[in-house]
PDB file of C-alpha atoms in Angstrom:
ATOM      1  CA  MET A  25      43.249  -8.749 -52.310  1.00  0.00           C
ATOM      2  CA  SER A  26      46.256  -9.385 -54.493  1.00  0.00           C
ATOM      3  CA  ARG A  27      47.191  -7.366 -57.563  1.00  0.00           C
ATOM      4  CA  THR A  28      46.611 -10.357 -59.823  1.00  0.00           C
ATOM      5  CA  ARG A  29      43.212 -11.131 -58.262  1.00  0.00           C
ATOM      6  CA  GLU A  30      42.145  -7.508 -58.744  1.00  0.00           C
ATOM      7  CA  TRP A  31      43.291  -7.651 -62.359  1.00  0.00           C
ATOM      8  CA  LEU A  32      41.471 -10.974 -62.944  1.00  0.00           C
ATOM      9  CA  ASP A  33      38.259  -9.540 -61.490  1.00  0.00           C
ATOM     10  CA  GLY A  34      38.596  -6.574 -63.865  1.00  0.00           C
ATOM     11  CA  TYR A  35      39.290  -8.856 -66.825  1.00  0.00           C
ATOM     12  CA  ILE A  36      36.205 -10.941 -66.056  1.00  0.00           C
ATOM     13  CA  LYS A  37      34.142  -7.745 -65.803  1.00  0.00           C
ATOM     14  CA  ALA A  38      35.449  -6.638 -69.228  1.00  0.00           C
ATOM     15  CA  TRP A  39      34.852 -10.096 -70.690  1.00  0.00           C
ATOM     16  CA  GLU A  40      31.256 -10.119 -69.485  1.00  0.00           C
ATOM     17  CA  SER A  41      30.410  -6.482 -70.225  1.00  0.00           C
ATOM     18  CA  GLU A  42      32.344  -6.141 -73.516  1.00  0.00           C
ATOM     19  CA  LYS A  43      32.544  -2.400 -72.733  1.00  0.00           C
ATOM     20  CA  PRO A  44      35.634  -0.578 -74.052  1.00  0.00           C
ATOM     21  CA  ASP A  45      36.128   1.326 -70.772  1.00  0.00           C
ATOM     22  CA  ASP A  46      36.248  -1.973 -68.861  1.00  0.00           C
ATOM     23  CA  VAL A  47      38.871  -3.315 -71.286  1.00  0.00           C
ATOM     24  CA  ARG A  48      40.902  -0.104 -70.958  1.00  0.00           C
ATOM     25  CA  ALA A  49      40.785  -0.521 -67.177  1.00  0.00           C
ATOM     26  CA  VAL A  50      42.872  -3.715 -67.386  1.00  0.00           C
ATOM     27  CA  PHE A  51      45.231  -3.008 -70.330  1.00  0.00           C
ATOM     28  CA  THR A  52      47.697  -0.157 -70.876  1.00  0.00           C
ATOM     29  CA  ASP A  53      47.454   1.960 -74.021  1.00  0.00           C
ATOM     30  CA  ASP A  54      50.508   0.183 -75.462  1.00  0.00           C
ATOM     31  CA  ALA A  55      49.720  -3.335 -74.168  1.00  0.00           C
ATOM     32  CA  GLU A  56      50.532  -6.483 -76.109  1.00  0.00           C
ATOM     33  CA  TYR A  57      47.875  -9.235 -76.130  1.00  0.00           C
ATOM     34  CA  PHE A  58      48.961 -12.684 -77.324  1.00  0.00           C
ATOM     35  CA  PHE A  59      45.848 -14.802 -77.913  1.00  0.00           C
ATOM     36  CA  ARG A  60      48.156 -17.805 -78.232  1.00  0.00           C
ATOM     37  CA  PRO A  61      51.753 -18.089 -77.061  1.00  0.00           C
ATOM     38  CA  ASP A  62      52.929 -18.869 -80.589  1.00  0.00           C
ATOM     39  CA  ASP A  63      51.321 -15.791 -82.184  1.00  0.00           C
ATOM     40  CA  LEU A  64      53.864 -14.171 -84.461  1.00  0.00           C
ATOM     41  CA  GLU A  65      52.441 -10.749 -83.643  1.00  0.00           C
ATOM     42  CA  PRO A  66      50.249  -9.798 -80.707  1.00  0.00           C
ATOM     43  CA  ALA A  67      47.340  -7.403 -80.772  1.00  0.00           C
ATOM     44  CA  ARG A  68      49.500  -4.352 -80.031  1.00  0.00           C
ATOM     45  CA  GLY A  69      47.965  -1.298 -78.370  1.00  0.00           C
ATOM     46  CA  ILE A  70      44.585  -0.737 -76.787  1.00  0.00           C
ATOM     47  CA  ASP A  71      42.891   0.016 -80.118  1.00  0.00           C
ATOM     48  CA  ALA A  72      44.004  -3.334 -81.579  1.00  0.00           C
ATOM     49  CA  ILE A  73      42.933  -5.136 -78.401  1.00  0.00           C
ATOM     50  CA  LEU A  74      39.516  -3.467 -78.535  1.00  0.00           C
ATOM     51  CA  GLU A  75      39.176  -4.371 -82.218  1.00  0.00           C
ATOM     52  CA  SER A  76      39.736  -8.045 -81.475  1.00  0.00           C
ATOM     53  CA  TRP A  77      37.612  -8.038 -78.298  1.00  0.00           C
ATOM     54  CA  PRO A  78      35.630 -10.200 -78.038  1.00  0.00           C
ATOM     55  CA  GLU A  79      36.496 -12.995 -80.390  1.00  0.00           C
ATOM     56  CA  PRO A  80      33.537 -15.158 -81.409  1.00  0.00           C
ATOM     57  CA  GLU A  81      32.839 -17.432 -78.490  1.00  0.00           C
ATOM     58  CA  GLY A  82      30.057 -19.648 -77.276  1.00  0.00           C
ATOM     59  CA  ALA A  83      27.314 -18.116 -75.190  1.00  0.00           C
ATOM     60  CA  ASN A  84      27.568 -17.700 -71.419  1.00  0.00           C
ATOM     61  CA  PRO A  85      31.050 -19.051 -70.716  1.00  0.00           C
ATOM     62  CA  GLN A  86      31.457 -20.668 -67.325  1.00  0.00           C
ATOM     63  CA  HIS A  87      34.862 -20.105 -65.786  1.00  0.00           C
ATOM     64  CA  ASP A  88      36.854 -21.283 -62.809  1.00  0.00           C
ATOM     65  CA  LEU A  89      39.991 -19.134 -62.826  1.00  0.00           C
ATOM     66  CA  ASP A  90      42.324 -18.272 -59.966  1.00  0.00           C
ATOM     67  CA  VAL A  91      45.748 -16.868 -59.202  1.00  0.00           C
ATOM     68  CA  LEU A  92      48.461 -19.512 -59.193  1.00  0.00           C
ATOM     69  CA  ILE A  93      51.486 -17.346 -58.379  1.00  0.00           C
ATOM     70  CA  GLU A  94      52.482 -13.687 -58.561  1.00  0.00           C
ATOM     71  CA  ASP A  95      54.956 -10.980 -57.746  1.00  0.00           C
ATOM     72  CA  ASP A  96      54.926  -7.234 -58.446  1.00  0.00           C
ATOM     73  CA  ARG A  97      55.734  -7.724 -62.129  1.00  0.00           C
ATOM     74  CA  LEU A  98      53.981 -10.945 -63.138  1.00  0.00           C
ATOM     75  CA  GLY A  99      50.808 -12.823 -62.280  1.00  0.00           C
ATOM     76  CA  ILE A 100      50.023 -16.354 -63.412  1.00  0.00           C
ATOM     77  CA  ILE A 101      46.365 -17.354 -63.589  1.00  0.00           C
ATOM     78  CA  THR A 102      45.140 -20.885 -64.153  1.00  0.00           C
ATOM     79  CA  GLY A 103      41.815 -22.592 -64.517  1.00  0.00           C
ATOM     80  CA  HIS A 104      39.100 -23.814 -66.829  1.00  0.00           C
ATOM     81  CA  VAL A 105      36.623 -22.137 -69.163  1.00  0.00           C
ATOM     82  CA  GLU A 106      33.621 -23.946 -70.594  1.00  0.00           C
ATOM     83  CA  TYR A 107      31.406 -22.711 -73.394  1.00  0.00           C
ATOM     84  CA  PRO A 108      28.250 -24.789 -72.834  1.00  0.00           C
ATOM     85  CA  GLY A 109      27.343 -26.840 -75.867  1.00  0.00           C
ATOM     86  CA  ASP A 110      30.578 -25.864 -77.606  1.00  0.00           C
ATOM     87  CA  SER A 111      33.995 -26.379 -76.023  1.00  0.00           C
ATOM     88  CA  SER A 112      36.026 -26.547 -72.830  1.00  0.00           C
ATOM     89  CA  TRP A 113      39.515 -25.146 -72.272  1.00  0.00           C
ATOM     90  CA  VAL A 114      42.314 -25.502 -69.748  1.00  0.00           C
ATOM     91  CA  ASN A 115      44.045 -22.144 -69.304  1.00  0.00           C
ATOM     92  CA  LEU A 116      47.257 -20.630 -68.025  1.00  0.00           C
ATOM     93  CA  TRP A 117      47.517 -16.867 -68.418  1.00  0.00           C
ATOM     94  CA  GLU A 118      50.574 -14.641 -68.024  1.00  0.00           C
ATOM     95  CA  VAL A 119      49.835 -11.090 -66.903  1.00  0.00           C
ATOM     96  CA  HIS A 120      52.860  -8.777 -67.081  1.00  0.00           C
ATOM     97  CA  PHE A 121      52.045  -5.687 -65.023  1.00  0.00           C
ATOM     98  CA  ALA A 122      52.695  -2.013 -65.621  1.00  0.00           C
ATOM     99  CA  PRO A 123      53.326   0.016 -62.445  1.00  0.00           C
ATOM    100  CA  ASP A 124      49.643   1.066 -62.334  1.00  0.00           C
ATOM    101  CA  GLY A 125      48.432  -2.570 -62.114  1.00  0.00           C
ATOM    102  CA  ARG A 126      47.147  -2.863 -65.669  1.00  0.00           C
ATOM    103  CA  ALA A 127      48.569  -5.449 -68.058  1.00  0.00           C
ATOM    104  CA  LYS A 128      51.308  -4.275 -70.392  1.00  0.00           C
ATOM    105  CA  LYS A 129      51.601  -7.803 -71.829  1.00  0.00           C
ATOM    106  CA  PHE A 130      49.111 -10.658 -71.660  1.00  0.00           C
ATOM    107  CA  VAL A 131      49.678 -14.192 -72.961  1.00  0.00           C
ATOM    108  CA  GLU A 132      46.981 -16.870 -73.117  1.00  0.00           C
ATOM    109  CA  TRP A 133      48.136 -20.468 -72.932  1.00  0.00           C
ATOM    110  CA  ALA A 134      44.968 -22.445 -73.640  1.00  0.00           C
ATOM    111  CA  LYS A 135      44.301 -26.027 -74.618  1.00  0.00           C
ATOM    112  CA  LYS A 136      40.962 -27.292 -75.789  1.00  0.00           C
ATOM    113  CA  THR A 137      39.901 -30.371 -73.847  1.00  0.00           C
ATOM    114  CA  PRO A 138      38.444 -33.238 -75.844  1.00  0.00           C
ATOM    115  CA  SER A 139      34.674 -33.607 -75.793  1.00  0.00           C
ATOM    116  CA  GLU A 140      32.962 -36.992 -75.485  1.00  0.00           C
ATOM    117  CA  SER A 141      32.373 -37.009 -79.250  1.00  0.00           C
ATOM    118  CA  ASP A 142      36.117 -36.395 -79.815  1.00  0.00           C
ATOM    119  CA  VAL A 143      37.123 -39.574 -77.954  1.00  0.00           C
ATOM    120  CA  ASP A 144      34.653 -41.933 -79.601  1.00  0.00           C
TER     121      ASP A 144
END
């Protein structure tokens, strides 16, 4: 299994469990988390990441995420996330790795897809 796939599996576990230890398992103590690529300031440090985790989201998100490309320093993840009855998103995530395999920087590139009511 690739480094990025292992990280993604850990991220999904943290996302689903919302347990601080699971979040700490995928982010370094000094990690930067950009919820959007144009954020002026990221959530900086594990305490700030934990404080903002999770953001209010729809119930039971369904996701189809996979590794697009990677090397020892960077993994790119792409896919879709749907919050049933709420919204759907197309995602591209940058995971910048520390030597231990946790993320030292994470950037979410996400675009909400239009719903049927949006295109009427």
